[in-house]
């Protein structure tokens, strides 16, 4: 995966706000033999980029009740105590602890994700997609990040046992972020 040219990384220093209208937080999990995809409609956050990228930080929040898998019954079940328990835990959070520059020009953002009140270390593999001026006089940057978590580590344990010791829903969840941010003046 290509990363932005070094000249663009010089433009990143500052505080950036996630633009949810031009971003996506999505996930994929196994259901029987296939994969089910979903996303969250409501989220936000801030990225603060230092002169040295390793002195940067990320804070993000997701409204777990905004889950959308294109199936109303499944979404209602995901909001229940079996899964996200949105009445008790309406948000999931991520806060970075360290940022490391990779040999390939990408970044590893290590931090803590909190889902259902359970905080666990998570590492995001992040790529800068570019920096550009928008038509309204602002500056925008794009990032793609991904990670894989064990949902049971966060207390998201709802499932249905199947014959042969299998389960209806896999434990491993792939999370993908396509984020566009706006520089704050």
PDB file of N, CA, C and O in Angstrom, residues 79-153:
ATOM      1  N   UNK A  79     -27.365  -4.385  19.377  1.00  0.00           N
ATOM      2  CA  UNK A  79     -27.485  -3.335  20.399  1.00  0.00           C
ATOM      3  C   UNK A  79     -27.825  -3.909  21.779  1.00  0.00           C
ATOM      4  O   UNK A  79     -27.647  -3.236  22.785  1.00  0.00           O
ATOM      5  N   UNK A  80     -28.271  -5.154  21.824  1.00  0.00           N
ATOM      6  CA  UNK A  80     -28.725  -5.777  23.079  1.00  0.00           C
ATOM      7  C   UNK A  80     -27.550  -6.139  23.985  1.00  0.00           C
ATOM      8  O   UNK A  80     -26.383  -6.049  23.600  1.00  0.00           O
ATOM      9  N   UNK A  81     -27.886  -6.593  25.194  1.00  0.00           N
ATOM     10  CA  UNK A  81     -26.876  -7.006  26.173  1.00  0.00           C
ATOM     11  C   UNK A  81     -26.046  -8.194  25.688  1.00  0.00           C
ATOM     12  O   UNK A  81     -24.949  -8.424  26.191  1.00  0.00           O
ATOM     13  N   UNK A  82     -26.544  -8.950  24.695  1.00  0.00           N
ATOM     14  CA  UNK A  82     -25.769 -10.065  24.139  1.00  0.00           C
ATOM     15  C   UNK A  82     -24.490  -9.587  23.442  1.00  0.00           C
ATOM     16  O   UNK A  82     -23.516 -10.337  23.362  1.00  0.00           O
ATOM     17  N   UNK A  83     -24.516  -8.361  22.935  1.00  0.00           N
ATOM     18  CA  UNK A  83     -23.384  -7.857  22.151  1.00  0.00           C
ATOM     19  C   UNK A  83     -22.892  -6.517  22.697  1.00  0.00           C
ATOM     20  O   UNK A  83     -22.172  -6.476  23.674  1.00  0.00           O
ATOM     21  N   UNK A  84     -23.284  -5.389  22.095  1.00  0.00           N
ATOM     22  CA  UNK A  84     -22.748  -4.085  22.501  1.00  0.00           C
ATOM     23  C   UNK A  84     -23.368  -3.533  23.790  1.00  0.00           C
ATOM     24  O   UNK A  84     -22.772  -2.682  24.426  1.00  0.00           O
ATOM     25  N   UNK A  85     -24.551  -3.976  24.162  1.00  0.00           N
ATOM     26  CA  UNK A  85     -25.224  -3.488  25.366  1.00  0.00           C
ATOM     27  C   UNK A  85     -25.241  -1.958  25.373  1.00  0.00           C
ATOM     28  O   UNK A  85     -24.750  -1.302  26.279  1.00  0.00           O
ATOM     29  N   UNK A  86     -25.836  -1.389  24.317  1.00  0.00           N
ATOM     30  CA  UNK A  86     -25.786   0.061  24.108  1.00  0.00           C
ATOM     31  C   UNK A  86     -26.522   0.863  25.171  1.00  0.00           C
ATOM     32  O   UNK A  86     -26.209   2.037  25.359  1.00  0.00           O
ATOM     33  N   UNK A  87     -27.476   0.257  25.881  1.00  0.00           N
ATOM     34  CA  UNK A  87     -28.141   0.995  26.962  1.00  0.00           C
ATOM     35  C   UNK A  87     -27.160   1.294  28.100  1.00  0.00           C
ATOM     36  O   UNK A  87     -27.197   2.365  28.698  1.00  0.00           O
ATOM     37  N   UNK A  88     -26.269   0.356  28.385  1.00  0.00           N
ATOM     38  CA  UNK A  88     -25.292   0.521  29.462  1.00  0.00           C
ATOM     39  C   UNK A  88     -23.985   1.128  28.960  1.00  0.00           C
ATOM     40  O   UNK A  88     -23.343   1.904  29.655  1.00  0.00           O
ATOM     41  N   UNK A  89     -23.585   0.765  27.736  1.00  0.00           N
ATOM     42  CA  UNK A  89     -22.305   1.200  27.160  1.00  0.00           C
ATOM     43  C   UNK A  89     -22.560   1.833  25.792  1.00  0.00           C
ATOM     44  O   UNK A  89     -22.342   1.191  24.763  1.00  0.00           O
ATOM     45  N   UNK A  90     -23.022   3.080  25.755  1.00  0.00           N
ATOM     46  CA  UNK A  90     -23.419   3.695  24.486  1.00  0.00           C
ATOM     47  C   UNK A  90     -22.273   4.049  23.551  1.00  0.00           C
ATOM     48  O   UNK A  90     -22.507   4.295  22.363  1.00  0.00           O
ATOM     49  N   UNK A  91     -21.041   4.058  24.059  1.00  0.00           N
ATOM     50  CA  UNK A  91     -19.924   4.429  23.187  1.00  0.00           C
ATOM     51  C   UNK A  91     -18.757   3.459  23.343  1.00  0.00           C
ATOM     52  O   UNK A  91     -18.565   2.839  24.383  1.00  0.00           O
ATOM     53  N   UNK A  92     -17.991   3.363  22.268  1.00  0.00           N
ATOM     54  CA  UNK A  92     -16.696   2.687  22.272  1.00  0.00           C
ATOM     55  C   UNK A  92     -15.650   3.780  22.067  1.00  0.00           C
ATOM     56  O   UNK A  92     -15.939   4.796  21.418  1.00  0.00           O
ATOM     57  N   UNK A  93     -14.457   3.584  22.626  1.00  0.00           N
ATOM     58  CA  UNK A  93     -13.422   4.617  22.566  1.00  0.00           C
ATOM     59  C   UNK A  93     -12.102   4.021  22.104  1.00  0.00           C
ATOM     60  O   UNK A  93     -11.831   2.848  22.350  1.00  0.00           O
ATOM     61  N   UNK A  94     -11.281   4.873  21.480  1.00  0.00           N
ATOM     62  CA  UNK A  94      -9.888   4.524  21.208  1.00  0.00           C
ATOM     63  C   UNK A  94      -9.037   5.718  21.596  1.00  0.00           C
ATOM     64  O   UNK A  94      -9.362   6.861  21.260  1.00  0.00           O
ATOM     65  N   UNK A  95      -7.949   5.453  22.312  1.00  0.00           N
ATOM     66  CA  UNK A  95      -6.989   6.499  22.647  1.00  0.00           C
ATOM     67  C   UNK A  95      -5.587   5.942  22.430  1.00  0.00           C
ATOM     68  O   UNK A  95      -5.234   4.889  22.972  1.00  0.00           O
ATOM     69  N   UNK A  96      -4.796   6.651  21.630  1.00  0.00           N
ATOM     70  CA  UNK A  96      -3.457   6.170  21.316  1.00  0.00           C
ATOM     71  C   UNK A  96      -2.519   6.345  22.507  1.00  0.00           C
ATOM     72  O   UNK A  96      -2.721   7.211  23.361  1.00  0.00           O
ATOM     73  N   UNK A  97      -1.498   5.512  22.529  1.00  0.00           N
ATOM     74  CA  UNK A  97      -0.440   5.615  23.531  1.00  0.00           C
ATOM     75  C   UNK A  97       0.889   5.952  22.853  1.00  0.00           C
ATOM     76  O   UNK A  97       1.647   6.774  23.339  1.00  0.00           O
ATOM     77  N   UNK A  98       1.162   5.295  21.711  1.00  0.00           N
ATOM     78  CA  UNK A  98       2.392   5.558  20.950  1.00  0.00           C
ATOM     79  C   UNK A  98       2.105   5.490  19.458  1.00  0.00           C
ATOM     80  O   UNK A  98       1.177   4.806  19.016  1.00  0.00           O
ATOM     81  N   UNK A  99       2.922   6.196  18.699  1.00  0.00           N
ATOM     82  CA  UNK A  99       2.885   6.146  17.239  1.00  0.00           C
ATOM     83  C   UNK A  99       4.292   5.794  16.781  1.00  0.00           C
ATOM     84  O   UNK A  99       5.263   6.423  17.207  1.00  0.00           O
ATOM     85  N   UNK A 100       4.388   4.790  15.936  1.00  0.00           N
ATOM     86  CA  UNK A 100       5.693   4.365  15.424  1.00  0.00           C
ATOM     87  C   UNK A 100       5.684   4.457  13.898  1.00  0.00           C
ATOM     88  O   UNK A 100       4.704   4.090  13.266  1.00  0.00           O
ATOM     89  N   UNK A 101       6.796   4.930  13.336  1.00  0.00           N
ATOM     90  CA  UNK A 101       6.954   4.999  11.889  1.00  0.00           C
ATOM     91  C   UNK A 101       7.484   3.648  11.419  1.00  0.00           C
ATOM     92  O   UNK A 101       8.443   3.116  11.993  1.00  0.00           O
ATOM     93  N   UNK A 102       6.843   3.075  10.402  1.00  0.00           N
ATOM     94  CA  UNK A 102       7.241   1.774   9.860  1.00  0.00           C
ATOM     95  C   UNK A 102       8.268   1.960   8.746  1.00  0.00           C
ATOM     96  O   UNK A 102       8.336   3.024   8.116  1.00  0.00           O
ATOM     97  N   UNK A 103       9.019   0.915   8.446  1.00  0.00           N
ATOM     98  CA  UNK A 103      10.006   0.957   7.366  1.00  0.00           C
ATOM     99  C   UNK A 103       9.358   1.241   6.016  1.00  0.00           C
ATOM    100  O   UNK A 103       9.974   1.850   5.143  1.00  0.00           O
ATOM    101  N   UNK A 104       8.089   0.824   5.844  1.00  0.00           N
ATOM    102  CA  UNK A 104       7.400   1.010   4.564  1.00  0.00           C
ATOM    103  C   UNK A 104       6.777   2.407   4.433  1.00  0.00           C
ATOM    104  O   UNK A 104       6.090   2.695   3.468  1.00  0.00           O
ATOM    105  N   UNK A 105       7.005   3.285   5.435  1.00  0.00           N
ATOM    106  CA  UNK A 105       6.454   4.629   5.387  1.00  0.00           C
ATOM    107  C   UNK A 105       5.105   4.758   6.068  1.00  0.00           C
ATOM    108  O   UNK A 105       4.595   5.850   6.254  1.00  0.00           O
ATOM    109  N   UNK A 106       4.517   3.632   6.458  1.00  0.00           N
ATOM    110  CA  UNK A 106       3.257   3.656   7.187  1.00  0.00           C
ATOM    111  C   UNK A 106       3.518   3.869   8.669  1.00  0.00           C
ATOM    112  O   UNK A 106       4.649   4.149   9.094  1.00  0.00           O
ATOM    113  N   UNK A 107       2.466   3.744   9.456  1.00  0.00           N
ATOM    114  CA  UNK A 107       2.555   3.983  10.889  1.00  0.00           C
ATOM    115  C   UNK A 107       1.865   2.853  11.641  1.00  0.00           C
ATOM    116  O   UNK A 107       0.947   2.230  11.136  1.00  0.00           O
ATOM    117  N   UNK A 108       2.320   2.629  12.866  1.00  0.00           N
ATOM    118  CA  UNK A 108       1.629   1.719  13.796  1.00  0.00           C
ATOM    119  C   UNK A 108       1.197   2.581  14.964  1.00  0.00           C
ATOM    120  O   UNK A 108       2.033   3.179  15.645  1.00  0.00           O
ATOM    121  N   UNK A 109      -0.104   2.644  15.159  1.00  0.00           N
ATOM    122  CA  UNK A 109      -0.660   3.432  16.252  1.00  0.00           C
ATOM    123  C   UNK A 109      -1.104   2.443  17.319  1.00  0.00           C
ATOM    124  O   UNK A 109      -2.043   1.673  17.111  1.00  0.00           O
ATOM    125  N   UNK A 110      -0.407   2.467  18.453  1.00  0.00           N
ATOM    126  CA  UNK A 110      -0.721   1.569  19.559  1.00  0.00           C
ATOM    127  C   UNK A 110      -1.499   2.351  20.602  1.00  0.00           C
ATOM    128  O   UNK A 110      -1.171   3.500  20.896  1.00  0.00           O
ATOM    129  N   UNK A 111      -2.542   1.731  21.114  1.00  0.00           N
ATOM    130  CA  UNK A 111      -3.346   2.419  22.109  1.00  0.00           C
ATOM    131  C   UNK A 111      -4.307   1.467  22.776  1.00  0.00           C
ATOM    132  O   UNK A 111      -4.127   0.248  22.742  1.00  0.00           O
ATOM    133  N   UNK A 112      -5.351   2.042  23.364  1.00  0.00           N
ATOM    134  CA  UNK A 112      -6.334   1.246  24.079  1.00  0.00           C
ATOM    135  C   UNK A 112      -7.724   1.488  23.511  1.00  0.00           C
ATOM    136  O   UNK A 112      -8.137   2.628  23.340  1.00  0.00           O
ATOM    137  N   UNK A 113      -8.398   0.388  23.205  1.00  0.00           N
ATOM    138  CA  UNK A 113      -9.781   0.434  22.763  1.00  0.00           C
ATOM    139  C   UNK A 113     -10.652  -0.006  23.928  1.00  0.00           C
ATOM    140  O   UNK A 113     -10.295  -0.945  24.646  1.00  0.00           O
ATOM    141  N   UNK A 114     -11.762   0.699  24.096  1.00  0.00           N
ATOM    142  CA  UNK A 114     -12.712   0.348  25.152  1.00  0.00           C
ATOM    143  C   UNK A 114     -14.056   0.053  24.511  1.00  0.00           C
ATOM    144  O   UNK A 114     -14.604   0.898  23.794  1.00  0.00           O
ATOM    145  N   UNK A 115     -14.561  -1.153  24.736  1.00  0.00           N
ATOM    146  CA  UNK A 115     -15.878  -1.590  24.264  1.00  0.00           C
ATOM    147  C   UNK A 115     -16.555  -2.252  25.453  1.00  0.00           C
ATOM    148  O   UNK A 115     -15.937  -3.084  26.137  1.00  0.00           O
ATOM    149  N   UNK A 116     -17.809  -1.902  25.721  1.00  0.00           N
ATOM    150  CA  UNK A 116     -18.560  -2.463  26.851  1.00  0.00           C
ATOM    151  C   UNK A 116     -17.825  -2.264  28.184  1.00  0.00           C
ATOM    152  O   UNK A 116     -17.893  -3.099  29.078  1.00  0.00           O
ATOM    153  N   UNK A 117     -17.073  -1.172  28.298  1.00  0.00           N
ATOM    154  CA  UNK A 117     -16.350  -0.886  29.528  1.00  0.00           C
ATOM    155  C   UNK A 117     -15.054  -1.664  29.691  1.00  0.00           C
ATOM    156  O   UNK A 117     -14.346  -1.485  30.672  1.00  0.00           O
ATOM    157  N   UNK A 118     -14.709  -2.517  28.733  1.00  0.00           N
ATOM    158  CA  UNK A 118     -13.475  -3.312  28.770  1.00  0.00           C
ATOM    159  C   UNK A 118     -12.426  -2.638  27.897  1.00  0.00           C
ATOM    160  O   UNK A 118     -12.643  -2.451  26.702  1.00  0.00           O
ATOM    161  N   UNK A 119     -11.281  -2.276  28.483  1.00  0.00           N
ATOM    162  CA  UNK A 119     -10.174  -1.659  27.732  1.00  0.00           C
ATOM    163  C   UNK A 119      -9.100  -2.698  27.460  1.00  0.00           C
ATOM    164  O   UNK A 119      -8.698  -3.430  28.363  1.00  0.00           O
ATOM    165  N   UNK A 120      -8.658  -2.723  26.212  1.00  0.00           N
ATOM    166  CA  UNK A 120      -7.618  -3.663  25.803  1.00  0.00           C
ATOM    167  C   UNK A 120      -6.654  -2.949  24.854  1.00  0.00           C
ATOM    168  O   UNK A 120      -7.061  -2.060  24.107  1.00  0.00           O
ATOM    169  N   UNK A 121      -5.376  -3.380  24.846  1.00  0.00           N
ATOM    170  CA  UNK A 121      -4.435  -2.794  23.884  1.00  0.00           C
ATOM    171  C   UNK A 121      -4.790  -3.219  22.461  1.00  0.00           C
ATOM    172  O   UNK A 121      -5.184  -4.366  22.221  1.00  0.00           O
ATOM    173  N   UNK A 122      -4.667  -2.269  21.549  1.00  0.00           N
ATOM    174  CA  UNK A 122      -4.951  -2.505  20.136  1.00  0.00           C
ATOM    175  C   UNK A 122      -3.896  -1.768  19.318  1.00  0.00           C
ATOM    176  O   UNK A 122      -3.479  -0.667  19.691  1.00  0.00           O
ATOM    177  N   UNK A 123      -3.468  -2.371  18.215  1.00  0.00           N
ATOM    178  CA  UNK A 123      -2.532  -1.719  17.312  1.00  0.00           C
ATOM    179  C   UNK A 123      -3.204  -1.508  15.965  1.00  0.00           C
ATOM    180  O   UNK A 123      -3.709  -2.456  15.365  1.00  0.00           O
ATOM    181  N   UNK A 124      -3.217  -0.261  15.510  1.00  0.00           N
ATOM    182  CA  UNK A 124      -3.755   0.088  14.200  1.00  0.00           C
ATOM    183  C   UNK A 124      -2.604   0.230  13.222  1.00  0.00           C
ATOM    184  O   UNK A 124      -1.627   0.940  13.505  1.00  0.00           O
ATOM    185  N   UNK A 125      -2.698  -0.435  12.082  1.00  0.00           N
ATOM    186  CA  UNK A 125      -1.767  -0.197  10.983  1.00  0.00           C
ATOM    187  C   UNK A 125      -2.364   0.931  10.166  1.00  0.00           C
ATOM    188  O   UNK A 125      -3.487   0.818   9.663  1.00  0.00           O
ATOM    189  N   UNK A 126      -1.627   2.051  10.039  1.00  0.00           N
ATOM    190  CA  UNK A 126      -2.172   3.270   9.459  1.00  0.00           C
ATOM    191  C   UNK A 126      -1.334   3.724   8.278  1.00  0.00           C
ATOM    192  O   UNK A 126      -0.101   3.638   8.307  1.00  0.00           O
ATOM    193  N   UNK A 127      -2.019   4.216   7.245  1.00  0.00           N
ATOM    194  CA  UNK A 127      -1.373   4.760   6.065  1.00  0.00           C
ATOM    195  C   UNK A 127      -1.943   6.147   5.808  1.00  0.00           C
ATOM    196  O   UNK A 127      -3.159   6.339   5.849  1.00  0.00           O
ATOM    197  N   UNK A 128      -1.071   7.110   5.569  1.00  0.00           N
ATOM    198  CA  UNK A 128      -1.482   8.445   5.145  1.00  0.00           C
ATOM    199  C   UNK A 128      -1.796   8.381   3.661  1.00  0.00           C
ATOM    200  O   UNK A 128      -0.953   7.973   2.862  1.00  0.00           O
ATOM    201  N   UNK A 129      -3.016   8.763   3.275  1.00  0.00           N
ATOM    202  CA  UNK A 129      -3.427   8.715   1.873  1.00  0.00           C
ATOM    203  C   UNK A 129      -3.130  10.004   1.128  1.00  0.00           C
ATOM    204  O   UNK A 129      -3.095  10.020  -0.098  1.00  0.00           O
ATOM    205  N   UNK A 130      -2.943  11.094   1.855  1.00  0.00           N
ATOM    206  CA  UNK A 130      -2.612  12.359   1.208  1.00  0.00           C
ATOM    207  C   UNK A 130      -3.144  13.542   1.987  1.00  0.00           C
ATOM    208  O   UNK A 130      -3.924  13.405   2.927  1.00  0.00           O
ATOM    209  N   UNK A 131      -2.692  14.725   1.567  1.00  0.00           N
ATOM    210  CA  UNK A 131      -3.110  15.996   2.146  1.00  0.00           C
ATOM    211  C   UNK A 131      -3.457  16.918   0.981  1.00  0.00           C
ATOM    212  O   UNK A 131      -2.734  16.961  -0.014  1.00  0.00           O
ATOM    213  N   UNK A 132      -4.586  17.660   1.103  1.00  0.00           N
ATOM    214  CA  UNK A 132      -4.996  18.555   0.015  1.00  0.00           C
ATOM    215  C   UNK A 132      -5.836  19.702   0.556  1.00  0.00           C
ATOM    216  O   UNK A 132      -6.476  19.579   1.603  1.00  0.00           O
ATOM    217  N   UNK A 133      -5.837  20.786  -0.190  1.00  0.00           N
ATOM    218  CA  UNK A 133      -6.727  21.909   0.106  1.00  0.00           C
ATOM    219  C   UNK A 133      -8.106  21.546  -0.424  1.00  0.00           C
ATOM    220  O   UNK A 133      -8.228  20.979  -1.514  1.00  0.00           O
ATOM    221  N   UNK A 134      -9.155  21.892   0.339  1.00  0.00           N
ATOM    222  CA  UNK A 134     -10.510  21.640  -0.148  1.00  0.00           C
ATOM    223  C   UNK A 134     -11.070  22.911  -0.805  1.00  0.00           C
ATOM    224  O   UNK A 134     -10.463  23.982  -0.699  1.00  0.00           O
ATOM    225  N   UNK A 135     -12.206  22.835  -1.494  1.00  0.00           N
ATOM    226  CA  UNK A 135     -12.763  24.000  -2.194  1.00  0.00           C
ATOM    227  C   UNK A 135     -13.228  25.129  -1.272  1.00  0.00           C
ATOM    228  O   UNK A 135     -13.546  26.212  -1.745  1.00  0.00           O
ATOM    229  N   UNK A 136     -13.282  24.896   0.022  1.00  0.00           N
ATOM    230  CA  UNK A 136     -13.786  25.894   0.965  1.00  0.00           C
ATOM    231  C   UNK A 136     -12.665  26.575   1.732  1.00  0.00           C
ATOM    232  O   UNK A 136     -12.899  27.267   2.712  1.00  0.00           O
ATOM    233  N   UNK A 137     -11.408  26.370   1.305  1.00  0.00           N
ATOM    234  CA  UNK A 137     -10.269  27.025   1.940  1.00  0.00           C
ATOM    235  C   UNK A 137      -9.666  26.265   3.094  1.00  0.00           C
ATOM    236  O   UNK A 137      -8.761  26.762   3.758  1.00  0.00           O
ATOM    237  N   UNK A 138     -10.148  25.063   3.357  1.00  0.00           N
ATOM    238  CA  UNK A 138      -9.609  24.250   4.434  1.00  0.00           C
ATOM    239  C   UNK A 138      -8.569  23.270   3.935  1.00  0.00           C
ATOM    240  O   UNK A 138      -8.356  23.117   2.734  1.00  0.00           O
ATOM    241  N   UNK A 139      -7.932  22.612   4.867  1.00  0.00           N
ATOM    242  CA  UNK A 139      -6.957  21.576   4.534  1.00  0.00           C
ATOM    243  C   UNK A 139      -7.482  20.256   5.069  1.00  0.00           C
ATOM    244  O   UNK A 139      -7.950  20.174   6.203  1.00  0.00           O
ATOM    245  N   UNK A 140      -7.414  19.221   4.229  1.00  0.00           N
ATOM    246  CA  UNK A 140      -7.897  17.888   4.587  1.00  0.00           C
ATOM    247  C   UNK A 140      -6.782  16.864   4.401  1.00  0.00           C
ATOM    248  O   UNK A 140      -5.902  17.042   3.578  1.00  0.00           O
ATOM    249  N   UNK A 141      -6.876  15.805   5.178  1.00  0.00           N
ATOM    250  CA  UNK A 141      -5.953  14.681   5.033  1.00  0.00           C
ATOM    251  C   UNK A 141      -6.773  13.399   5.083  1.00  0.00           C
ATOM    252  O   UNK A 141      -7.865  13.359   5.664  1.00  0.00           O
ATOM    253  N   UNK A 142      -6.269  12.376   4.455  1.00  0.00           N
ATOM    254  CA  UNK A 142      -6.939  11.083   4.456  1.00  0.00           C
ATOM    255  C   UNK A 142      -6.043  10.016   5.044  1.00  0.00           C
ATOM    256  O   UNK A 142      -4.826  10.027   4.829  1.00  0.00           O
ATOM    257  N   UNK A 143      -6.658   9.114   5.811  1.00  0.00           N
ATOM    258  CA  UNK A 143      -5.944   8.001   6.431  1.00  0.00           C
ATOM    259  C   UNK A 143      -6.746   6.718   6.241  1.00  0.00           C
ATOM    260  O   UNK A 143      -7.979   6.748   6.229  1.00  0.00           O
ATOM    261  N   UNK A 144      -6.042   5.623   6.144  1.00  0.00           N
ATOM    262  CA  UNK A 144      -6.667   4.291   6.178  1.00  0.00           C
ATOM    263  C   UNK A 144      -5.978   3.531   7.306  1.00  0.00           C
ATOM    264  O   UNK A 144      -4.748   3.536   7.403  1.00  0.00           O
ATOM    265  N   UNK A 145      -6.782   2.905   8.150  1.00  0.00           N
ATOM    266  CA  UNK A 145      -6.217   2.137   9.260  1.00  0.00           C
ATOM    267  C   UNK A 145      -6.986   0.829   9.398  1.00  0.00           C
ATOM    268  O   UNK A 145      -8.163   0.748   9.040  1.00  0.00           O
ATOM    269  N   UNK A 146      -6.305  -0.172   9.931  1.00  0.00           N
ATOM    270  CA  UNK A 146      -6.974  -1.459  10.138  1.00  0.00           C
ATOM    271  C   UNK A 146      -6.374  -2.157  11.350  1.00  0.00           C
ATOM    272  O   UNK A 146      -5.228  -1.905  11.737  1.00  0.00           O
ATOM    273  N   UNK A 147      -7.180  -3.025  11.927  1.00  0.00           N
ATOM    274  CA  UNK A 147      -6.747  -3.864  13.032  1.00  0.00           C
ATOM    275  C   UNK A 147      -7.661  -5.075  13.104  1.00  0.00           C
ATOM    276  O   UNK A 147      -8.689  -5.145  12.417  1.00  0.00           O
ATOM    277  N   UNK A 148      -7.290  -6.010  13.928  1.00  0.00           N
ATOM    278  CA  UNK A 148      -8.099  -7.205  14.177  1.00  0.00           C
ATOM    279  C   UNK A 148      -8.177  -7.370  15.688  1.00  0.00           C
ATOM    280  O   UNK A 148      -7.160  -7.275  16.366  1.00  0.00           O
ATOM    281  N   UNK A 149      -9.385  -7.592  16.197  1.00  0.00           N
ATOM    282  CA  UNK A 149      -9.572  -7.797  17.633  1.00  0.00           C
ATOM    283  C   UNK A 149     -10.320  -9.098  17.881  1.00  0.00           C
ATOM    284  O   UNK A 149     -10.984  -9.622  16.990  1.00  0.00           O
ATOM    285  N   UNK A 150     -10.216  -9.569  19.100  1.00  0.00           N
ATOM    286  CA  UNK A 150     -11.034 -10.678  19.576  1.00  0.00           C
ATOM    287  C   UNK A 150     -12.211 -10.051  20.306  1.00  0.00           C
ATOM    288  O   UNK A 150     -12.022  -9.411  21.342  1.00  0.00           O
ATOM    289  N   UNK A 151     -13.409 -10.218  19.791  1.00  0.00           N
ATOM    290  CA  UNK A 151     -14.567  -9.558  20.406  1.00  0.00           C
ATOM    291  C   UNK A 151     -14.815 -10.048  21.828  1.00  0.00           C
ATOM    292  O   UNK A 151     -15.244  -9.294  22.692  1.00  0.00           O
ATOM    293  N   UNK A 152     -14.482 -11.303  22.108  1.00  0.00           N
ATOM    294  CA  UNK A 152     -14.693 -11.832  23.464  1.00  0.00           C
ATOM    295  C   UNK A 152     -13.786 -11.146  24.487  1.00  0.00           C
ATOM    296  O   UNK A 152     -14.135 -11.060  25.664  1.00  0.00           O
ATOM    297  N   UNK A 153     -12.613 -10.633  24.044  1.00  0.00           N
ATOM    298  CA  UNK A 153     -11.742  -9.885  24.958  1.00  0.00           C
ATOM    299  C   UNK A 153     -12.442  -8.647  25.507  1.00  0.00           C
ATOM    300  O   UNK A 153     -12.060  -8.127  26.556  1.00  0.00           O
TER     301      UNK A 153
END
